[in-house]
Coordinates of C-alpha atoms in Angstrom, one line a residue:
Chain A
M4 CA -87.1 63.0 -236.3
A5 CA -90.8 62.8 -235.4
E6 CA -90.0 60.8 -232.4
T7 CA -89.2 63.8 -230.2
D8 CA -92.2 65.8 -231.4
E9 CA -94.4 62.9 -230.3
K10 CA -93.2 62.9 -226.7
A11 CA -96.1 63.0 -224.3
S12 CA -96.5 66.1 -222.2
P13 CA -95.8 65.7 -218.6
P14 CA -98.5 63.8 -216.8
V15 CA -101.4 65.7 -215.2
T16 CA -100.9 66.1 -211.5
L17 CA -103.4 67.0 -208.7
V18 CA -100.9 69.7 -207.5
D19 CA -102.5 73.1 -207.2
P20 CA -99.4 75.6 -206.8
I21 CA -99.3 79.1 -205.6
D22 CA -98.8 81.2 -208.5
M23 CA -95.9 83.3 -207.6
S24 CA -96.8 85.9 -210.3
K25 CA -99.9 86.7 -208.4
L26 CA -98.1 87.3 -205.1
D27 CA -96.8 90.7 -204.0
P28 CA -93.0 91.1 -203.9
S29 CA -93.4 94.7 -202.3
F30 CA -94.7 93.1 -199.2
R31 CA -91.1 91.9 -198.4
D32 CA -89.8 95.4 -198.9
D33 CA -92.5 96.9 -196.9
V34 CA -91.6 94.9 -193.9
K35 CA -87.8 95.1 -194.6
S36 CA -88.3 98.9 -194.5
M37 CA -90.0 99.0 -191.2
P38 CA -87.9 99.6 -188.0
N39 CA -87.4 96.0 -187.1
G40 CA -87.2 94.5 -190.5
E41 CA -83.6 95.3 -191.5
E42 CA -82.5 91.7 -191.0
L43 CA -85.6 89.9 -192.4
T44 CA -83.9 88.7 -195.5
A45 CA -81.0 87.3 -193.4
C46 CA -83.5 84.4 -192.4
F47 CA -82.3 81.1 -193.7
A48 CA -85.4 79.2 -192.4
C49 CA -83.4 77.1 -189.9
S50 CA -86.8 77.0 -187.7
T51 CA -85.1 77.8 -184.6
C52 CA -88.0 80.2 -184.0
T53 CA -90.5 77.5 -184.3
A54 CA -88.5 75.2 -181.9
A55 CA -88.5 78.1 -179.4
C56 CA -92.0 79.1 -179.8
P57 CA -94.3 77.8 -176.9
I58 CA -97.4 77.9 -178.9
A59 CA -96.6 77.3 -182.6
N60 CA -98.0 73.7 -182.0
Q61 CA -101.4 75.2 -182.2
W62 CA -100.6 77.3 -185.3
D63 CA -101.4 76.5 -189.0
F64 CA -98.5 78.7 -190.0
K65 CA -95.3 78.2 -187.9
P66 CA -93.0 81.4 -187.2
H67 CA -90.6 80.3 -189.7
Q68 CA -93.2 79.8 -192.2
L69 CA -94.5 83.2 -191.7
I70 CA -91.2 84.8 -192.2
R71 CA -90.9 82.7 -195.3
M72 CA -94.3 83.9 -196.5
I73 CA -93.3 87.5 -196.0
L74 CA -90.2 86.8 -198.1
L75 CA -92.1 85.3 -200.9
G76 CA -94.6 88.1 -200.8
M77 CA -97.8 86.6 -199.5
R78 CA -99.2 89.7 -198.1
E79 CA -102.9 88.6 -197.9
E80 CA -102.2 85.4 -196.2
V81 CA -99.9 86.8 -193.5
L82 CA -101.7 90.1 -192.6
S83 CA -105.1 88.0 -192.4
S84 CA -103.6 85.3 -190.3
R85 CA -104.7 84.7 -186.8
E86 CA -101.2 83.7 -185.9
I87 CA -99.6 87.2 -186.0
W88 CA -102.3 88.2 -183.4
E89 CA -101.9 85.2 -181.2
C90 CA -98.2 85.6 -180.6
L91 CA -97.5 85.8 -176.8
T92 CA -94.6 88.2 -177.4
C93 CA -92.5 86.1 -175.2
F94 CA -89.5 87.0 -177.6
E95 CA -88.0 83.7 -177.2
C96 CA -87.8 83.3 -181.0
Q97 CA -86.0 86.7 -181.4
E98 CA -83.6 85.8 -178.4
R99 CA -82.6 82.5 -180.2
C100 CA -82.5 83.5 -184.0
P101 CA -78.8 82.8 -185.3
Q102 CA -79.2 85.6 -187.9
N103 CA -80.6 88.2 -185.8
V104 CA -83.9 88.3 -187.4
R105 CA -86.3 90.3 -185.0
V106 CA -89.1 87.7 -185.4
T107 CA -91.4 88.9 -182.8
D108 CA -90.9 92.6 -183.7
I109 CA -91.6 91.8 -187.3
F110 CA -94.8 90.2 -186.1
F111 CA -95.7 93.5 -184.3
D112 CA -94.7 95.2 -187.6
C113 CA -97.3 92.7 -189.4
K114 CA -100.0 93.7 -186.7
N115 CA -99.6 97.3 -187.5
L116 CA -99.6 96.8 -191.3
A117 CA -102.7 94.6 -191.0
A118 CA -104.5 97.3 -188.9
E119 CA -103.4 100.0 -191.2
E120 CA -104.4 98.2 -194.3
G121 CA -107.8 97.3 -193.0
Y122 CA -107.5 93.7 -192.4
E123 CA -109.7 92.3 -189.7
V124 CA -108.4 92.9 -186.0
P125 CA -109.4 90.4 -183.4
E126 CA -112.2 91.4 -181.1
N127 CA -110.2 90.8 -178.0
V128 CA -107.6 93.2 -179.3
L129 CA -110.1 95.8 -180.0
V130 CA -111.6 95.5 -176.5
L131 CA -108.1 96.3 -175.1
G132 CA -107.7 99.1 -177.4
K133 CA -111.0 100.5 -176.3
E134 CA -110.1 100.1 -172.7
L135 CA -106.9 102.1 -173.4
V136 CA -108.5 105.0 -175.2
D137 CA -111.3 105.2 -172.8
K138 CA -109.4 105.1 -169.5
G139 CA -105.8 105.7 -170.6
Q140 CA -104.6 102.5 -168.9
L141 CA -105.4 98.9 -169.0
Y142 CA -105.3 98.1 -165.3
V143 CA -106.4 100.4 -162.5
V144 CA -104.2 99.7 -159.5
T145 CA -105.9 100.1 -156.3
A146 CA -104.6 100.2 -152.8
D147 CA -104.6 96.9 -151.0
W148 CA -102.6 94.8 -148.7
E149 CA -100.1 93.8 -151.3
R150 CA -98.8 97.2 -151.3
E151 CA -98.3 97.2 -147.6
D152 CA -96.6 93.9 -147.7
L153 CA -94.2 95.3 -150.2
D154 CA -93.6 98.2 -147.8
L155 CA -95.0 100.7 -150.3
E156 CA -97.2 103.6 -149.2
P157 CA -100.7 102.6 -149.0
E158 CA -101.9 105.4 -151.5
V159 CA -101.4 104.8 -155.2
P160 CA -99.4 107.7 -156.6
G161 CA -101.7 109.6 -159.0
L162 CA -101.4 108.4 -162.6
S163 CA -102.3 111.0 -165.2
V164 CA -104.2 109.4 -168.1
E165 CA -105.6 112.3 -169.7
E166 CA -102.7 112.9 -172.0
V167 CA -102.5 109.3 -172.9
E168 CA -106.1 109.3 -173.9
K169 CA -105.7 112.3 -175.9
I170 CA -102.9 111.0 -177.8
L171 CA -104.4 107.4 -178.4
K172 CA -107.5 109.0 -179.7
K173 CA -105.5 110.7 -182.5
T174 CA -103.6 107.4 -183.4
R175 CA -104.7 104.3 -185.2
T176 CA -105.9 102.8 -182.0
G177 CA -108.5 105.6 -181.6
R178 CA -109.5 105.3 -185.2
L179 CA -110.0 101.5 -184.9
V180 CA -112.0 101.4 -181.7
G181 CA -113.8 104.9 -181.9
G182 CA -114.0 106.0 -178.4
E183 CA -116.3 108.3 -176.7
Chain B
M146 CA -29.3 64.1 -215.3
T147 CA -32.5 63.0 -213.7
S148 CA -35.5 62.3 -216.0
P149 CA -38.4 64.9 -216.2
V150 CA -41.8 64.6 -214.4
L151 CA -44.8 63.9 -216.5
V152 CA -47.8 66.2 -215.6
I153 CA -51.1 64.9 -217.0
G154 CA -53.6 67.8 -217.3
A155 CA -52.8 71.4 -217.5
G156 CA -55.6 72.9 -215.3
V157 CA -55.3 74.5 -212.1
A158 CA -53.5 71.7 -210.3
G159 CA -51.3 70.6 -213.1
M160 CA -50.3 74.2 -214.1
T161 CA -49.3 74.8 -210.4
A162 CA -47.4 71.6 -210.0
A163 CA -45.5 72.2 -213.4
I164 CA -44.5 75.8 -212.7
E165 CA -43.3 75.2 -209.1
L166 CA -41.2 72.1 -210.1
A167 CA -39.9 74.1 -213.1
D168 CA -39.0 77.1 -210.9
S169 CA -37.1 74.6 -208.8
G170 CA -35.1 73.3 -211.7
V171 CA -36.9 70.1 -212.4
K172 CA -37.8 69.4 -216.0
V173 CA -41.5 68.9 -216.7
V174 CA -43.5 67.4 -219.4
L175 CA -46.8 69.0 -219.3
V176 CA -49.6 67.3 -221.4
D177 CA -53.2 68.4 -222.0
R178 CA -55.6 66.8 -224.4
L179 CA -57.1 70.2 -225.4
R180 CA -55.6 72.8 -227.6
T181 CA -55.5 75.4 -225.0
I182 CA -54.5 75.0 -221.4
G183 CA -56.3 76.3 -218.5
G184 CA -59.0 73.4 -217.9
N185 CA -62.4 74.0 -216.7
A186 CA -61.2 77.2 -214.6
L187 CA -60.6 78.8 -218.1
D188 CA -64.3 79.0 -218.4
L189 CA -64.9 80.8 -215.0
Y190 CA -65.4 84.5 -214.9
K191 CA -64.8 84.9 -211.2
A192 CA -63.7 82.2 -208.9
F193 CA -64.3 81.9 -205.2
P194 CA -63.2 82.5 -202.6
T195 CA -61.5 85.8 -203.9
D196 CA -64.1 86.5 -206.6
D197 CA -61.0 87.3 -208.9
C198 CA -59.8 85.7 -212.1
F199 CA -58.7 82.2 -210.7
Y200 CA -55.2 82.7 -211.7
C201 CA -54.7 85.7 -209.5
F202 CA -55.5 84.4 -206.0
E203 CA -53.6 85.9 -203.2
G204 CA -50.6 83.3 -203.1
N205 CA -49.7 84.2 -206.6
R206 CA -49.6 88.0 -206.4
T207 CA -45.8 88.3 -205.8
R208 CA -44.9 86.4 -209.0
P209 CA -43.8 88.6 -211.8
G210 CA -45.5 89.1 -215.0
I211 CA -48.8 90.4 -216.4
R212 CA -51.2 89.7 -213.5
K213 CA -54.1 88.4 -215.4
C214 CA -52.4 85.5 -217.2
F215 CA -48.8 85.2 -215.9
Y216 CA -49.5 81.7 -214.8
R217 CA -50.1 80.2 -218.1
S218 CA -47.7 82.6 -219.9
A219 CA -45.1 81.0 -217.8
M220 CA -46.2 77.6 -219.2
T221 CA -44.9 78.5 -222.6
D222 CA -41.9 80.7 -221.5
Q223 CA -40.5 78.6 -218.6
P224 CA -37.6 76.8 -220.4
N225 CA -37.9 73.7 -218.0
I226 CA -41.4 73.1 -219.2
D227 CA -42.2 71.1 -222.3
L228 CA -45.7 71.8 -223.1
Y229 CA -47.9 69.5 -225.3
T230 CA -51.3 70.5 -226.1
D231 CA -53.7 68.5 -228.1
T232 CA -51.8 65.4 -226.8
T233 CA -53.1 62.5 -225.0
V234 CA -51.2 59.8 -223.0
E235 CA -51.6 56.5 -224.9
E236 CA -49.7 54.1 -222.7
I237 CA -47.5 54.0 -219.6
S238 CA -45.0 51.3 -219.1
G239 CA -41.8 50.9 -217.0
E240 CA -41.7 51.3 -213.3
A241 CA -41.3 53.9 -210.6
G242 CA -38.5 56.1 -211.4
E243 CA -38.3 55.0 -215.1
F244 CA -41.8 55.3 -216.7
H245 CA -42.0 55.3 -220.4
A246 CA -45.1 57.3 -221.5
K247 CA -46.2 57.0 -225.1
L248 CA -47.9 60.3 -226.2
A249 CA -50.2 60.8 -229.1
V250 CA -49.6 64.3 -230.3
G251 CA -52.1 66.0 -232.5
P252 CA -51.0 67.7 -235.9
R253 CA -49.3 71.0 -235.3
Y254 CA -50.9 73.1 -238.1
V255 CA -50.0 76.2 -236.5
D256 CA -46.7 76.5 -234.7
P257 CA -47.4 78.5 -231.5
K258 CA -44.0 79.9 -231.4
K259 CA -44.2 81.5 -234.7
C260 CA -47.7 82.7 -234.6
I261 CA -48.1 86.4 -233.9
L262 CA -51.9 86.6 -233.9
C263 CA -52.1 89.0 -236.7
G264 CA -55.4 87.3 -237.6
K265 CA -54.8 87.3 -241.3
C266 CA -55.6 83.5 -241.6
M267 CA -58.8 84.1 -239.9
E268 CA -59.9 86.4 -242.5
H269 CA -59.4 84.0 -245.2
S270 CA -60.9 81.0 -243.5
Q271 CA -63.2 80.0 -240.7
A272 CA -61.0 77.0 -239.9
F273 CA -58.5 79.2 -238.2
E274 CA -59.9 80.0 -234.7
M275 CA -58.8 81.9 -231.6
L276 CA -60.2 79.8 -228.9
S277 CA -60.4 82.3 -226.3
P278 CA -58.7 85.6 -225.7
Q279 CA -57.0 84.0 -222.8
C280 CA -55.9 80.9 -224.7
Q281 CA -52.5 79.5 -224.0
P282 CA -50.4 79.2 -225.9
Q283 CA -51.4 82.5 -227.4
A284 CA -51.8 81.3 -231.0
V285 CA -54.4 80.6 -233.6
V286 CA -55.5 77.0 -233.9
Y287 CA -56.7 75.2 -237.2
N288 CA -59.6 73.2 -237.1
P289 CA -59.6 70.6 -240.1
S290 CA -63.5 69.9 -239.7
K291 CA -64.1 73.4 -241.0
A292 CA -61.7 73.2 -243.9
E293 CA -62.5 75.4 -246.7
D294 CA -60.8 76.8 -249.9
G295 CA -59.2 79.9 -248.2
D296 CA -57.0 77.5 -246.0
K297 CA -54.2 77.3 -248.7
K298 CA -54.2 81.2 -249.2
A299 CA -54.0 81.6 -245.4
E300 CA -50.9 79.3 -245.3
E301 CA -49.2 81.1 -248.2
E302 CA -49.8 84.7 -246.6
C303 CA -48.9 83.9 -243.2
P304 CA -46.2 86.4 -242.6
T305 CA -44.3 84.2 -240.2
E306 CA -44.9 81.0 -242.1
A307 CA -46.3 79.5 -238.9
I308 CA -49.0 77.5 -240.8
N309 CA -48.3 74.0 -242.1
L310 CA -51.6 72.3 -243.5
N311 CA -49.8 69.0 -244.1
A312 CA -48.9 68.6 -240.6
E313 CA -49.7 65.1 -239.3
A314 CA -50.4 63.5 -236.0
S315 CA -47.2 62.0 -234.3
E316 CA -46.3 59.7 -231.5
E317 CA -43.5 60.3 -229.1
T318 CA -42.3 58.4 -226.0
V319 CA -40.9 60.3 -223.1
K320 CA -38.9 58.7 -220.2
V321 CA -39.9 60.2 -216.8
S322 CA -39.3 59.5 -213.2
D323 CA -42.3 60.5 -211.6
I324 CA -46.0 61.0 -212.7
I325 CA -48.6 63.6 -211.5
I326 CA -52.1 63.0 -212.4
A327 CA -54.0 66.3 -212.7
T328 CA -56.8 65.2 -215.0
G329 CA -59.4 67.3 -213.3
Y330 CA -63.2 66.8 -213.5
H331 CA -66.1 66.7 -216.0
E332 CA -69.5 68.4 -215.2
M333 CA -72.0 65.9 -215.6
K334 CA -74.4 66.6 -218.5
P335 CA -77.6 65.7 -216.6
V336 CA -79.5 64.4 -219.6
N337 CA -80.6 61.4 -217.8
V338 CA -82.2 63.2 -214.8
E339 CA -85.5 63.6 -216.7
E340 CA -87.4 65.7 -214.2
Y341 CA -85.0 68.6 -215.1
G342 CA -85.3 68.4 -218.9
Y343 CA -81.7 69.1 -219.6
G344 CA -81.1 68.6 -223.4
T345 CA -84.9 69.1 -224.2
H346 CA -84.9 73.0 -224.2
P347 CA -82.2 75.5 -224.9
N348 CA -83.0 77.6 -221.8
I349 CA -82.0 74.6 -219.5
V350 CA -78.3 74.9 -218.9
T351 CA -75.7 73.7 -216.3
Q352 CA -73.8 76.0 -213.9
L353 CA -70.6 75.7 -216.0
E354 CA -72.6 76.8 -219.1
L355 CA -73.8 79.6 -217.1
A356 CA -70.4 80.7 -215.9
K357 CA -69.4 80.9 -219.7
M358 CA -72.6 83.1 -220.3
L359 CA -71.7 85.4 -217.5
D360 CA -68.0 85.7 -218.7
P361 CA -67.4 89.3 -220.1
N362 CA -65.1 87.6 -222.6
G363 CA -68.0 85.2 -223.8
E364 CA -70.4 85.7 -226.6
S365 CA -72.8 88.1 -225.2
A366 CA -70.1 90.0 -223.4
G367 CA -71.5 89.0 -220.0
T368 CA -75.0 90.0 -220.8
L369 CA -77.4 87.2 -219.8
L370 CA -79.5 86.2 -222.8
R371 CA -81.9 83.3 -223.2
P372 CA -80.2 80.8 -225.4
S373 CA -83.5 80.1 -227.2
D374 CA -84.0 83.6 -228.7
G375 CA -81.5 86.1 -227.3
E376 CA -84.0 87.8 -225.1
P377 CA -82.7 89.2 -221.9
V378 CA -83.1 86.8 -218.8
K379 CA -85.2 88.5 -216.1
R380 CA -86.0 85.4 -213.9
M381 CA -83.6 82.6 -213.3
M382 CA -84.0 79.7 -211.2
M383 CA -81.1 77.3 -209.9
V384 CA -81.5 73.6 -208.7
Q385 CA -78.7 72.2 -206.4
C386 CA -77.7 68.7 -206.0
V387 CA -78.3 67.4 -209.6
G388 CA -76.7 64.1 -209.7
S389 CA -74.8 64.7 -206.5
R390 CA -75.9 63.0 -203.2
D391 CA -77.9 60.7 -205.5
E392 CA -77.3 56.8 -205.4
R393 CA -78.4 56.7 -208.9
Y394 CA -75.7 59.0 -210.1
Y395 CA -73.1 59.9 -207.8
P396 CA -73.2 59.4 -203.9
Y397 CA -70.9 62.1 -203.0
C398 CA -71.5 65.9 -202.4
S399 CA -69.7 67.8 -205.3
K400 CA -68.7 70.3 -202.6
I401 CA -68.1 73.3 -204.8
C402 CA -71.6 73.7 -206.4
C403 CA -73.4 75.5 -203.6
V404 CA -70.7 78.3 -203.6
F405 CA -70.4 78.2 -207.3
A406 CA -74.1 78.8 -207.6
L407 CA -74.4 81.4 -204.9
K408 CA -71.5 83.2 -206.6
H409 CA -73.4 83.1 -209.8
A410 CA -76.6 84.2 -208.1
V411 CA -74.9 87.1 -206.7
I412 CA -73.3 88.2 -209.8
A413 CA -76.6 88.1 -211.5
T414 CA -78.4 89.9 -208.8
K415 CA -75.8 92.6 -208.3
E416 CA -74.0 93.0 -211.4
R417 CA -76.5 92.6 -214.0
E418 CA -79.8 94.5 -214.1
N419 CA -83.2 93.2 -212.9
I420 CA -82.5 89.6 -212.7
K421 CA -84.5 87.8 -210.1
V422 CA -82.8 84.6 -209.0
S423 CA -84.2 81.7 -207.1
V424 CA -82.2 78.8 -205.7
V425 CA -83.9 75.5 -205.1
Y426 CA -81.9 73.4 -202.6
M427 CA -82.1 70.5 -200.1
D428 CA -79.1 71.8 -198.1
I429 CA -77.0 74.6 -198.5
R430 CA -73.3 73.5 -198.0
T431 CA -71.4 76.8 -197.8
Y432 CA -68.9 75.4 -195.5
D433 CA -66.2 77.3 -193.7
R434 CA -66.0 81.2 -194.5
H435 CA -67.9 80.5 -197.8
E436 CA -71.0 81.2 -195.6
Q437 CA -70.7 84.9 -196.4
Y438 CA -71.7 84.0 -200.0
Y439 CA -75.0 82.7 -198.5
R440 CA -75.6 85.5 -196.3
E441 CA -74.7 88.0 -199.0
A442 CA -76.9 86.3 -201.4
R443 CA -80.0 86.5 -199.2
E444 CA -79.3 90.1 -198.4
D445 CA -79.1 90.8 -202.2
G446 CA -82.6 89.4 -202.5
V447 CA -81.9 86.0 -203.9
E448 CA -84.9 83.7 -203.1
F449 CA -84.2 80.4 -201.5
V450 CA -86.6 77.6 -201.7
R451 CA -86.0 74.5 -199.8
G452 CA -87.4 71.6 -201.8
R453 CA -87.4 70.0 -205.1
V454 CA -88.8 70.6 -208.6
T455 CA -92.1 68.9 -209.3
R456 CA -92.4 69.7 -213.1
I457 CA -91.3 72.1 -215.8
E458 CA -93.4 73.1 -218.7
P459 CA -92.1 75.1 -221.6
R460 CA -94.3 78.1 -222.6
N461 CA -94.7 79.2 -226.4
D462 CA -92.8 82.4 -225.6
G463 CA -89.6 80.6 -224.7
S464 CA -90.1 80.9 -221.0
L465 CA -90.6 77.8 -218.6
D466 CA -93.3 77.4 -215.9
V467 CA -91.6 75.5 -213.0
I468 CA -93.4 74.0 -210.1
V469 CA -91.3 73.7 -207.1
Y470 CA -92.4 71.9 -203.9
D471 CA -91.5 74.1 -201.0
S472 CA -90.9 71.7 -198.0
L473 CA -90.8 74.6 -195.4
L474 CA -94.1 75.9 -196.2
D475 CA -95.4 72.5 -197.3
K476 CA -96.8 74.2 -200.4
Y477 CA -96.3 74.1 -204.1
L478 CA -95.0 77.1 -205.8
K479 CA -95.3 78.0 -209.6
S480 CA -92.8 80.5 -211.1
N481 CA -92.4 81.6 -214.8
I482 CA -88.7 81.9 -215.5
D483 CA -86.3 82.4 -218.5
L484 CA -83.4 80.4 -217.5
F485 CA -83.2 77.1 -215.6
V486 CA -79.8 76.4 -214.2
L487 CA -78.7 72.9 -213.0
S488 CA -75.8 72.6 -210.4
S489 CA -74.6 69.4 -211.9
A490 CA -72.4 66.8 -210.3
L491 CA -68.6 66.8 -210.9
E492 CA -67.7 63.4 -212.3
P493 CA -64.3 61.9 -213.2
P494 CA -63.3 62.9 -216.5
E495 CA -63.3 60.6 -219.6
G496 CA -60.4 58.2 -219.6
A497 CA -59.6 58.5 -215.9
S498 CA -60.5 54.8 -215.3
D499 CA -58.3 53.7 -218.2
L500 CA -55.3 55.5 -216.8
M501 CA -56.0 54.4 -213.3
S502 CA -56.1 50.7 -214.3
Q503 CA -53.1 51.0 -216.5
L504 CA -51.0 52.4 -213.5
G505 CA -52.7 50.0 -211.2
L506 CA -54.2 52.9 -209.0
K507 CA -57.1 52.6 -206.7
S508 CA -60.5 54.4 -207.2
A509 CA -62.7 56.3 -204.9
S510 CA -66.0 56.8 -206.7
G511 CA -64.3 57.0 -209.8
F512 CA -61.6 59.5 -208.8
V513 CA -58.0 58.6 -208.0
A514 CA -57.7 57.3 -204.4
P515 CA -54.7 57.9 -202.0
V516 CA -52.7 54.8 -201.3
D517 CA -53.6 55.4 -197.6
L518 CA -55.8 57.8 -196.2
V519 CA -53.5 59.4 -193.7
A520 CA -53.8 63.0 -194.4
E521 CA -49.9 63.7 -195.0
N522 CA -50.1 61.2 -197.8
E523 CA -53.3 62.4 -199.4
V524 CA -51.5 63.2 -202.7
V525 CA -49.6 60.0 -203.0
V526 CA -51.4 57.5 -205.1
G527 CA -48.9 55.0 -206.1
K528 CA -45.1 54.5 -206.3
R529 CA -43.7 57.8 -207.6
I530 CA -47.2 58.5 -208.7
Y531 CA -49.1 61.6 -207.4
A532 CA -52.4 63.3 -208.0
C533 CA -53.7 66.7 -207.2
G534 CA -56.7 68.9 -207.7
T535 CA -60.0 67.4 -208.8
A536 CA -58.3 64.2 -210.0
L537 CA -58.6 63.2 -206.3
G538 CA -62.3 64.3 -206.0
P539 CA -64.3 67.5 -206.0
A540 CA -61.9 70.4 -204.8
E541 CA -62.1 74.1 -204.8
V542 CA -59.2 76.1 -206.5
P543 CA -57.1 77.1 -203.3
E544 CA -57.3 73.4 -202.4
S545 CA -56.3 72.1 -205.7
V546 CA -53.3 74.6 -205.6
N547 CA -52.4 73.3 -202.1
Q548 CA -52.5 69.7 -203.2
A549 CA -50.1 70.5 -206.2
R550 CA -47.8 72.1 -203.9
A551 CA -47.8 69.2 -201.7
V552 CA -46.9 67.1 -204.6
V553 CA -44.1 69.3 -205.6
S554 CA -42.8 69.2 -202.1
K555 CA -42.9 65.3 -202.0
I556 CA -40.9 65.1 -205.4
L557 CA -38.3 67.8 -204.2
Q558 CA -37.7 65.7 -201.0
S559 CA -37.3 62.5 -202.9
R560 CA -34.7 64.0 -205.1
K561 CA -32.7 65.6 -202.3

């Protein structure tokens, strides 16, 4: 019957979908193979992490969505997102996850991957990195009244930072921020 | 001598009730409208929760016989069971304790007691068929709609004279004391749910159809091939809640589809090569310990998308482009797939409402409803009328078996 042949094709919609064939399924495997990624695929998107997160309200991609994007293979979007760098690392999401997904640690893995693969690292992070490479520590503790109040010796025990500087210079941090 | 018990439907529940009554010395008339017994479960390759052939779940292991099929072979060999295949119940009259059931028995072209499965008739004519290697009774059946010239020769040469081409349909009335309704379910053919395109493309199938494709006893020996062209399936997508939890079709949750689908997803991912499976869902309801299927599926790399299907577009190469709205990401995803599987609702079988009105039974969403909802009487649906299995509504295999045993217990107590 010609009737079925004439059936109109589905109506045009304004939907602009993500083309799954253009995503990178190896991203999921990359993250899963990292030290904290073992339970990545256990995620069932309950969004407990997002409920727990103190700052997700400010984010375009919520924590459960970031995990979901990793699972789908959205490498570009995750590694170039500001969210992975803005994470406060309070670990509340990881503490509460009912499936033992190491959410915070996975974001650390993502930061490492982003830095490794040449995605932009935020300026404030680079500044901290430079401080570490140059000085071997982020905060120089000085002798003051607080130590006295705590019944500590007034003199700060010596901190050897040379080794730290040396090691950091040879790591990715060193490569990213240069150093003297 | 007391009258026998009539069991309508020889699926999981009906067979369990029949064999347990028969083992306890009660005569049973077991009726099924198909030519092989086993019901819907016959098409399942593995049944949850044991991932075994469903006839072999734990509680039955102690029974003697060939493990794979003892249950059904008992149906033909147990002297207390009178098995009627290809038979429908036309009318039931009388009252509790003395029902009269009029049975319409299809023509017995092949006598199952004489057939030795030598296969000679099948060489002569296509009208002789073996419905399934696991068919029960273990006999060839004759399909008159495929009649051809070789039929006569087959009849003449049958070494055991099992074939009678002149057989005619007959009618028989049996007197029974109790009735067990075990009429099971039917998987909805979702032709009316337009957005899923069932019936418009060969690569759009239902979950029960997929079960047949995955069965090593099936046409492709369990290899997953596209129905359109026989090419191997590399990407498969399932959609949950098709017709279930939908006021336009069935308001209830069909209960088994989540585990059913995940079981298939895991089989496709683990036991077949290179098949990528996505499951589109609104809620995953893997209640009780079935949660392990869900966890296992995620670990095996099954992709779960919480959302619904926007549209399906067939491509010229036989594949389908599917756009899905992912409600967790608030994004639309477009995938190219080979097989689209619909987890369709379980609905009451054809004829259920007739039977119920004849016996004056109550209905719950089209299934048989208990007389009162007190759990202990769940299986009592009328005076000396009982129901078990999916006749009462969607149920899994162990649940159907439990209900069947509850019915048996009720009947035995009433006969003490």
